[in-house]
Short mmCIF file of C-alpha atoms and ligand atoms in Angstrom, two decimals:
data_model
loop_
_atom_site.label_atom_id
_atom_site.label_comp_id
_atom_site.label_asym_id
_atom_site.label_seq_id
_atom_site.Cartn_x
_atom_site.Cartn_y
_atom_site.Cartn_z
CA MET A 66 32.73 -4.32 -6.73
CA ASN A 67 30.21 -4.62 -3.90
CA GLN A 68 26.99 -3.34 -5.21
CA VAL A 69 23.85 -2.73 -3.08
CA ASN A 70 20.98 -4.63 -4.67
CA ARG A 71 18.13 -2.13 -4.90
CA ASN A 72 15.84 -4.39 -6.89
CA PRO A 73 12.65 -4.46 -4.72
CA ASP A 74 11.84 -7.86 -6.11
CA ASN A 75 14.62 -9.38 -4.08
CA ALA A 76 15.40 -6.97 -1.31
CA VAL A 77 18.53 -8.19 0.40
CA GLY A 78 20.59 -6.94 3.33
CA SER A 79 18.33 -7.73 6.27
CA GLN A 80 16.26 -10.73 7.18
CA PRO A 81 12.58 -10.25 6.28
CA ILE A 82 10.44 -9.28 9.26
CA ALA A 83 7.88 -11.85 8.28
CA SER A 84 7.61 -14.57 5.57
CA PHE A 85 4.90 -16.84 4.05
CA ARG A 86 6.32 -20.13 3.02
CA SER A 87 4.15 -22.19 0.67
CA VAL A 88 1.10 -21.03 2.49
CA SER A 89 -2.35 -22.33 1.17
CA LYS A 90 -5.75 -21.77 2.61
CA ARG A 91 -9.12 -23.49 1.99
CA TYR A 92 -12.21 -22.70 3.93
CA ASP A 93 -15.02 -25.33 3.90
CA SER A 94 -15.10 -25.68 0.06
CA ASN A 95 -12.46 -27.27 -1.99
CA CYS A 96 -11.57 -23.89 -3.54
CA LEU A 97 -8.01 -22.57 -2.72
CA VAL A 98 -8.51 -19.07 -1.39
CA VAL A 99 -4.69 -18.58 -0.91
CA ASP A 100 -2.72 -20.75 -3.34
CA ASP A 101 0.82 -21.74 -2.43
CA LEU A 102 1.90 -18.23 -1.34
CA ASP A 103 5.52 -17.40 -0.93
CA LEU A 104 6.03 -13.77 0.39
CA ASP A 105 8.88 -11.99 2.14
CA ILE A 106 7.95 -8.86 4.04
CA VAL A 107 10.77 -6.37 4.14
CA ARG A 108 11.53 -4.71 7.57
CA GLY A 109 10.18 -1.21 7.60
CA GLU A 110 8.38 -1.33 4.24
CA PHE A 111 4.93 -0.16 3.36
CA LEU A 112 3.57 -3.20 1.57
CA THR A 113 0.14 -3.19 -0.09
CA LEU A 114 -1.90 -6.23 -1.04
CA LEU A 115 -3.97 -5.09 -3.98
CA GLY A 116 -6.47 -7.12 -5.89
CA PRO A 117 -10.08 -7.51 -6.78
CA SER A 118 -12.71 -8.64 -4.21
CA GLY A 119 -12.33 -12.28 -3.44
CA SER A 120 -8.75 -12.58 -4.45
CA GLY A 121 -7.50 -13.56 -1.00
CA LYS A 122 -6.09 -10.38 0.48
CA THR A 123 -8.06 -10.32 3.64
CA THR A 124 -7.38 -14.10 4.17
CA THR A 125 -3.68 -13.53 3.80
CA LEU A 126 -3.72 -10.55 6.30
CA MET A 127 -5.76 -12.56 8.78
CA MET A 128 -3.33 -15.40 8.63
CA LEU A 129 -0.48 -12.96 9.30
CA ALA A 130 -2.49 -11.56 12.23
CA GLY A 131 -3.27 -14.96 13.62
CA PHE A 132 -7.10 -14.80 13.17
CA GLU A 133 -7.02 -17.48 10.48
CA TRP A 134 -4.69 -20.46 10.05
CA PRO A 135 -3.13 -21.86 6.85
CA THR A 136 -4.34 -25.22 5.60
CA SER A 137 -0.75 -25.91 4.76
CA GLY A 138 2.59 -23.97 4.86
CA ASN A 139 4.24 -21.78 7.43
CA ILE A 140 4.44 -18.23 8.54
CA LEU A 141 7.60 -16.87 10.10
CA MET A 142 8.35 -13.78 11.96
CA ASP A 143 11.96 -12.74 12.52
CA GLY A 144 12.83 -16.30 11.42
CA ASP A 145 10.61 -17.92 14.08
CA ASP A 146 7.66 -20.13 13.06
CA ILE A 147 4.48 -18.39 14.19
CA THR A 148 2.04 -20.35 12.29
CA GLY A 149 0.12 -21.55 15.29
CA LEU A 150 0.68 -18.57 17.55
CA PRO A 151 -2.46 -16.74 18.73
CA PRO A 152 -2.96 -13.16 17.70
CA TYR A 153 -2.19 -11.55 21.11
CA LEU A 154 1.29 -13.03 21.13
CA ARG A 155 2.11 -11.78 17.64
CA ASP A 156 2.70 -8.10 18.53
CA MET A 157 0.73 -6.63 15.54
CA GLY A 158 -1.57 -3.69 15.45
CA VAL A 159 -4.60 -4.24 13.32
CA VAL A 160 -7.02 -1.73 11.83
CA PHE A 161 -10.15 -2.82 9.96
CA GLN A 162 -12.61 -1.11 7.61
CA SER A 163 -15.09 -0.72 10.48
CA TYR A 164 -13.65 1.23 13.15
CA ALA A 165 -14.56 -1.04 16.06
CA LEU A 166 -13.99 1.61 18.61
CA PHE A 167 -15.49 1.01 22.13
CA PRO A 168 -18.47 3.35 22.13
CA HIS A 169 -18.69 3.74 25.93
CA MET A 170 -14.99 4.77 26.25
CA THR A 171 -13.58 8.25 25.40
CA ILE A 172 -11.09 8.64 22.62
CA ALA A 173 -8.31 8.68 25.17
CA GLU A 174 -9.65 5.52 26.85
CA ASN A 175 -9.91 3.72 23.56
CA ILE A 176 -6.36 4.49 22.70
CA GLU A 177 -5.16 3.58 26.21
CA PHE A 178 -6.79 0.23 26.05
CA PRO A 179 -4.00 -1.75 24.44
CA LEU A 180 -1.54 -0.29 26.93
CA ALA A 181 -3.83 -1.11 29.97
CA VAL A 182 -4.08 -4.71 28.73
CA ARG A 183 -0.39 -4.88 28.54
CA LYS A 184 -0.10 -3.54 32.14
CA ILE A 185 1.92 -0.48 31.21
CA ALA A 186 2.33 1.91 34.22
CA PRO A 187 -0.38 4.68 34.27
CA GLU A 188 2.03 7.60 33.90
CA GLU A 189 3.67 6.03 30.73
CA ARG A 190 0.22 5.22 29.46
CA ARG A 191 -0.84 8.88 29.73
CA ARG A 192 2.30 10.00 27.97
CA ARG A 193 1.97 7.51 25.13
CA VAL A 194 -1.78 8.32 24.62
CA ALA A 195 -0.95 11.96 24.30
CA GLU A 196 1.75 11.16 21.78
CA ALA A 197 -0.53 8.99 19.69
CA LEU A 198 -3.32 11.56 19.72
CA ASP A 199 -0.77 14.19 18.44
CA LEU A 200 0.34 11.82 15.78
CA VAL A 201 -3.23 11.55 14.34
CA HIS A 202 -3.93 15.37 14.95
CA LEU A 203 -6.71 14.67 17.57
CA GLY A 204 -4.99 16.24 20.50
CA SER A 205 -8.08 18.26 21.50
CA TYR A 206 -10.53 15.34 21.16
CA ALA A 207 -9.26 13.19 24.11
CA ASN A 208 -12.33 13.43 26.17
CA ARG A 209 -14.97 12.99 23.41
CA TYR A 210 -16.77 9.68 22.69
CA PRO A 211 -16.55 8.03 19.31
CA ILE A 212 -20.17 8.99 18.39
CA GLN A 213 -19.06 12.68 18.58
CA LEU A 214 -16.42 12.13 15.90
CA SER A 215 -16.71 12.08 12.03
CA GLY A 216 -15.82 8.76 10.20
CA GLY A 217 -12.35 10.05 9.26
CA GLN A 218 -11.76 11.06 12.85
CA GLN A 219 -12.92 7.66 14.20
CA GLN A 220 -10.51 5.91 11.74
CA ARG A 221 -7.62 8.11 13.04
CA VAL A 222 -8.53 6.88 16.55
CA ALA A 223 -8.36 3.33 15.40
CA LEU A 224 -5.05 3.95 13.81
CA ALA A 225 -3.74 5.68 16.98
CA ARG A 226 -4.84 2.72 18.96
CA SER A 227 -3.07 0.25 16.73
CA LEU A 228 0.11 2.24 16.98
CA VAL A 229 0.23 3.18 20.60
CA TYR A 230 1.93 0.06 21.95
CA ARG A 231 4.49 0.20 19.10
CA PRO A 232 3.79 -3.07 17.60
CA ARG A 233 6.31 -4.72 15.29
CA MET A 234 3.87 -4.49 12.46
CA VAL A 235 0.72 -2.71 11.60
CA LEU A 236 -1.87 -4.49 9.44
CA MET A 237 -4.71 -2.57 7.99
CA ASP A 238 -7.65 -4.03 5.87
CA GLU A 239 -9.38 -1.38 3.72
CA PRO A 240 -9.18 1.15 6.59
CA LEU A 241 -10.37 4.00 4.39
CA GLY A 242 -13.14 2.15 2.45
CA ALA A 243 -15.95 3.87 4.31
CA LEU A 244 -14.70 7.42 3.75
CA ASP A 245 -15.51 9.79 0.87
CA LYS A 246 -12.85 10.45 -1.79
CA ALA A 247 -11.36 13.69 -0.47
CA LEU A 248 -11.08 12.50 3.10
CA ARG A 249 -9.67 9.20 1.79
CA GLU A 250 -6.95 10.96 -0.21
CA GLN A 251 -6.03 13.14 2.88
CA MET A 252 -5.85 10.09 5.12
CA GLN A 253 -3.69 8.23 2.64
CA LEU A 254 -1.07 10.86 2.99
CA GLU A 255 -1.36 11.01 6.71
CA ILE A 256 -0.95 7.24 7.08
CA LYS A 257 2.02 7.33 4.77
CA GLN A 258 3.59 10.19 6.86
CA ILE A 259 3.01 8.14 10.05
CA HIS A 260 4.69 5.09 8.44
CA GLN A 261 7.70 7.31 7.57
CA GLN A 262 7.82 8.88 11.05
CA MET A 263 7.58 5.58 12.94
CA GLY A 264 9.54 3.34 10.76
CA ILE A 265 7.21 0.34 11.54
CA THR A 266 6.42 -2.19 8.91
CA PHE A 267 2.97 -1.66 7.39
CA VAL A 268 0.91 -4.29 5.44
CA TYR A 269 -2.07 -2.64 3.92
CA VAL A 270 -4.94 -4.21 2.05
CA THR A 271 -6.87 -2.41 -0.65
CA HIS A 272 -8.79 -2.92 -3.89
CA ASP A 273 -8.14 0.72 -4.85
CA GLN A 274 -5.25 1.01 -7.35
CA ASP A 275 -4.61 4.71 -6.69
CA GLU A 276 -4.37 4.10 -3.04
CA ALA A 277 -1.84 1.21 -3.67
CA LEU A 278 0.20 3.32 -6.04
CA THR A 279 0.24 6.43 -3.73
CA MET A 280 1.07 4.85 -0.48
CA SER A 281 3.25 1.83 -1.04
CA ASP A 282 6.93 1.01 -1.20
CA ARG A 283 5.84 -2.24 -2.81
CA VAL A 284 2.56 -3.49 -4.26
CA ALA A 285 1.62 -7.20 -4.36
CA VAL A 286 -1.10 -7.76 -6.92
CA PHE A 287 -3.45 -10.67 -5.97
CA HIS A 288 -5.58 -12.60 -8.22
CA GLN A 289 -7.19 -15.98 -7.56
CA GLY A 290 -5.18 -16.49 -4.41
CA LYS A 291 -1.83 -15.95 -6.06
CA ILE A 292 0.53 -12.92 -6.23
CA GLN A 293 0.78 -12.03 -9.88
CA GLN A 294 3.53 -9.54 -9.29
CA ILE A 295 5.25 -7.83 -6.38
CA THR A 296 7.38 -4.81 -6.93
CA SER A 297 7.47 -0.91 -6.68
CA PRO A 298 4.42 1.12 -7.87
CA VAL A 299 6.39 2.53 -10.79
CA GLU A 300 7.51 -0.94 -11.98
CA ILE A 301 4.10 -2.43 -11.60
CA TYR A 302 2.56 0.43 -13.65
CA LYS A 303 5.25 0.52 -16.26
CA ARG A 304 6.14 -3.11 -16.57
CA PRO A 305 3.24 -5.25 -15.67
CA ARG A 306 4.06 -8.90 -15.87
CA ASN A 307 0.89 -10.23 -17.30
CA ARG A 308 -2.36 -9.10 -18.78
CA PHE A 309 -4.19 -9.30 -15.49
CA VAL A 310 -1.77 -6.79 -13.89
CA ALA A 311 -1.67 -4.59 -16.90
CA THR A 312 -5.50 -4.26 -17.11
CA PHE A 313 -6.15 -4.21 -13.33
CA LEU A 314 -3.83 -1.32 -12.66
CA GLY A 315 -4.61 1.82 -14.67
CA GLU A 316 -5.98 1.90 -18.15
CA THR A 317 -4.38 0.05 -21.06
CA ASN A 318 -5.06 -0.71 -24.69
CA THR A 319 -4.82 -4.30 -25.68
CA LEU A 320 -4.12 -5.01 -29.36
CA GLU A 321 -4.17 -8.69 -30.22
CA GLY A 322 -1.75 -9.92 -32.96
CA LEU A 323 0.91 -12.43 -33.97
CA VAL A 324 4.51 -12.30 -32.95
CA THR A 325 6.76 -12.15 -36.00
CA GLN A 326 10.03 -12.17 -34.18
CA CYS A 327 11.59 -11.97 -30.77
CA ALA A 328 15.17 -11.28 -29.68
CA GLU A 329 17.03 -9.66 -26.89
CA GLY A 330 13.98 -8.76 -24.84
CA PHE A 331 12.02 -7.11 -27.64
CA ALA A 332 9.43 -8.64 -30.00
CA ASP A 333 7.67 -7.56 -33.18
CA ILE A 334 3.97 -8.12 -33.39
CA GLN A 335 1.68 -7.94 -36.42
CA LEU A 336 -1.74 -6.43 -35.81
CA SER A 337 -4.81 -7.17 -37.84
CA CYS A 338 -4.43 -3.77 -39.52
CA GLY A 339 -1.16 -5.05 -40.98
CA SER A 340 1.17 -2.86 -39.03
CA ILE A 341 4.17 -4.47 -37.23
CA LEU A 342 5.08 -2.86 -34.00
CA ARG A 343 8.01 -3.37 -31.64
CA GLY A 344 7.78 -3.63 -27.86
CA ARG A 345 9.35 -5.25 -24.84
CA ALA A 346 8.68 -8.94 -24.85
CA GLY A 347 6.96 -10.40 -21.72
CA GLU A 348 7.53 -13.96 -20.32
CA GLY A 349 7.14 -16.80 -22.69
CA VAL A 350 6.85 -14.62 -25.87
CA VAL A 351 8.30 -16.39 -28.90
CA SER A 352 8.13 -15.96 -32.64
CA GLY A 353 4.81 -17.33 -33.97
CA ALA A 354 2.94 -16.80 -30.62
CA LYS A 355 -0.45 -15.20 -30.39
CA ALA A 356 0.10 -12.13 -28.03
CA ALA A 357 -1.17 -8.71 -27.42
CA LEU A 358 0.53 -5.40 -27.52
CA MET A 359 -0.37 -3.40 -24.39
CA VAL A 360 0.12 0.28 -24.23
CA ARG A 361 -1.11 2.94 -21.84
CA PRO A 362 -3.41 5.73 -23.34
CA GLU A 363 -1.03 8.35 -22.22
CA SER A 364 1.92 6.70 -23.89
CA ILE A 365 0.72 7.15 -27.42
CA GLY A 366 2.04 10.33 -29.11
CA VAL A 367 0.34 12.36 -31.85
CA LYS A 368 3.22 14.74 -32.52
CA GLY A 369 5.36 12.49 -34.73
CA GLY A 370 8.97 11.69 -33.92
CA PRO A 371 10.75 8.34 -33.46
CA GLY A 372 9.06 5.10 -32.33
CA ASN A 373 6.60 2.80 -33.81
CA GLY A 374 4.42 4.45 -36.29
CA LEU A 375 0.61 3.69 -36.48
CA ARG A 376 -2.21 5.21 -38.38
CA GLY A 377 -5.90 5.25 -37.63
CA ARG A 378 -9.10 7.22 -38.06
CA LEU A 379 -10.53 9.44 -35.35
CA VAL A 380 -13.83 8.23 -34.07
CA ASP A 381 -14.46 10.78 -31.44
CA GLN A 382 -12.77 13.03 -28.82
CA HIS A 383 -13.59 14.43 -25.41
CA PHE A 384 -12.10 17.36 -23.70
CA HIS A 385 -11.20 16.79 -20.01
CA GLY A 386 -9.49 20.12 -19.13
CA ASP A 387 -5.87 18.78 -18.50
CA HIS A 388 -6.03 16.19 -21.32
CA ILE A 389 -8.11 15.25 -24.40
CA ARG A 390 -9.28 11.66 -24.93
CA LEU A 391 -9.11 10.43 -28.50
CA HIS A 392 -10.87 7.27 -29.63
CA VAL A 393 -9.17 5.99 -32.76
CA ALA A 394 -10.12 3.05 -34.87
CA LEU A 395 -7.47 1.12 -36.81
CA ASP A 396 -7.98 -0.68 -40.11
CA GLY A 397 -9.07 -4.15 -39.43
CA GLY A 398 -11.43 -3.25 -36.60
CA GLN A 399 -9.13 -2.70 -33.60
CA ALA A 400 -9.54 0.48 -31.53
CA LEU A 401 -7.29 2.60 -29.34
CA GLN A 402 -7.84 5.07 -26.57
CA LEU A 403 -5.41 7.94 -26.29
CA LYS A 404 -4.89 10.66 -23.67
CA VAL A 405 -3.03 13.63 -25.15
CA LYS A 406 -2.25 17.05 -23.81
CA PRO A 407 -4.41 19.92 -25.25
CA GLN A 408 -1.28 21.73 -26.32
CA GLU A 409 -0.44 18.96 -28.71
CA GLY A 410 -3.09 20.29 -31.00
CA ALA A 411 -5.53 17.52 -30.58
CA GLU A 412 -8.45 19.92 -30.29
CA LEU A 413 -8.09 20.87 -33.90
CA ARG A 414 -8.96 17.40 -35.17
CA GLN A 415 -12.17 16.48 -36.86
CA SER A 416 -13.83 13.12 -36.58
CA GLY A 417 -12.94 10.91 -39.54
CA GLU A 418 -9.50 12.56 -39.83
CA THR A 419 -6.47 10.34 -40.03
CA VAL A 420 -4.41 10.31 -36.92
CA ALA A 421 -0.67 9.50 -37.13
CA MET A 422 0.45 7.99 -33.93
CA THR A 423 3.86 7.03 -32.37
CA ILE A 424 4.47 4.48 -29.56
CA GLN A 425 7.93 4.24 -28.07
CA GLU A 426 9.27 0.58 -27.97
CA GLU A 427 9.97 1.01 -24.29
CA ASP A 428 6.24 1.88 -23.62
CA ALA A 429 4.77 -1.03 -25.61
CA LEU A 430 4.63 -4.44 -23.87
CA ILE A 431 3.96 -7.58 -25.68
CA LEU A 432 2.48 -10.13 -23.45
CA LEU A 433 0.92 -13.58 -23.99
P1 ADP B 711 -10.47 -10.34 -0.48
O1 ADP B 711 -10.05 -9.70 0.79
O2 ADP B 711 -9.35 -10.27 -1.52
O3 ADP B 711 -11.77 -9.76 -1.03
P2 ADP B 711 -11.02 -12.75 0.93
O4 ADP B 711 -9.72 -13.30 1.56
O5 ADP B 711 -11.87 -12.05 1.94
O6 ADP B 711 -10.66 -11.94 -0.27
O7 ADP B 711 -11.81 -13.94 0.43
C1 ADP B 711 -11.31 -14.85 -0.56
C2 ADP B 711 -12.31 -15.91 -0.81
O8 ADP B 711 -12.54 -16.70 0.33
C3 ADP B 711 -13.66 -15.48 -1.25
O9 ADP B 711 -14.18 -16.24 -2.18
C4 ADP B 711 -14.43 -15.48 0.08
O10 ADP B 711 -15.83 -15.71 -0.27
C5 ADP B 711 -13.87 -16.72 0.75
N1 ADP B 711 -13.94 -16.63 2.27
C6 ADP B 711 -13.39 -15.58 2.95
N2 ADP B 711 -13.66 -15.72 4.34
C7 ADP B 711 -14.29 -16.97 4.39
C8 ADP B 711 -14.76 -17.83 5.45
N3 ADP B 711 -14.70 -17.31 6.71
N4 ADP B 711 -15.49 -18.86 5.17
C9 ADP B 711 -15.62 -19.37 3.92
N5 ADP B 711 -15.16 -18.69 2.85
C10 ADP B 711 -14.50 -17.49 3.03
MG1 MG B 712 -11.05 -8.19 1.90
#
């Protein structure tokens, strides 16, 4: 049987639109800012480079755009080596955190600029500028100047300007970083919609995990110049490959222990309270290894039922409207955070009470 491979880790079927091959980058110091990076960017995808400040995201994006050059390795586009190609020959739209609009030009003139540079005929330019303005819902602002627009509107103009000449890829570096939360969330959805409408490949840099999870087809988690994991948002949240990814994305409980057995993808781990819990075994986990059980606060149940059983003592609880947060201490000094739904009866508990918890084997990860 011919099966379509839908595993986003190794997308097949078409040639990647761009690839990094063993790319490393040092600036003046000896420190590797990007460390032997291999990355295939899938045609048409929305790929997010996510990671803490200093992890090499911007450098990676700038090398793709041609504003920085690798110390070693190659960058390909549609199979051609573009490692030394200047930015203006790469056919990529770029949007930065600072809007960088031309203050003396109107909104329409700003958006028209890349078309004028490319010597597109005036009539075609006008048509495309109108189209781009519509796309970012700024049709009535054509004749205003940047200073007359809000931050969010200016960033929309920057986006329209990067899209207007229909580049092969759009690269964005923290484009919403300067906006307040509500506007940022609205713009996230708009950018995602534009991506879906246009079908262009987007590579997006952010340090904001919510943004990455909301917008992306795939997320590449960066740490110390290396991609720690690259896969779909759901996979990266549910099956983080290592402790860095597990703790960087979302909240997680980390319970240190000793692996007592490991077989067929699952392992048992003994915690300092004496309990032995079963979970999915991560890379390199073997019997006798020191490891940690990682479990999300929302994946610990208090209603009983099947799964790993664990008992602890309620230290305190806080009501958050849609959920209640419980802080539970285990014998032996370890602590757990739980997020439970109010209808699970958690509000009836008293501090000091014993809490019987369950954790599904599927939701527990055992990582070195
Ligand atoms: P991120 O975008 O993930 O925050 P960057 O790629 O901007 O990370 O930076 C990675 C590392 O490279 C940081 O330690 C930063 O200080 C360093 N760096 C970035 N740009 C330069 C530069 N032009 N010269 C020297 N060091 C730089
Ligand atoms: Mg950066």
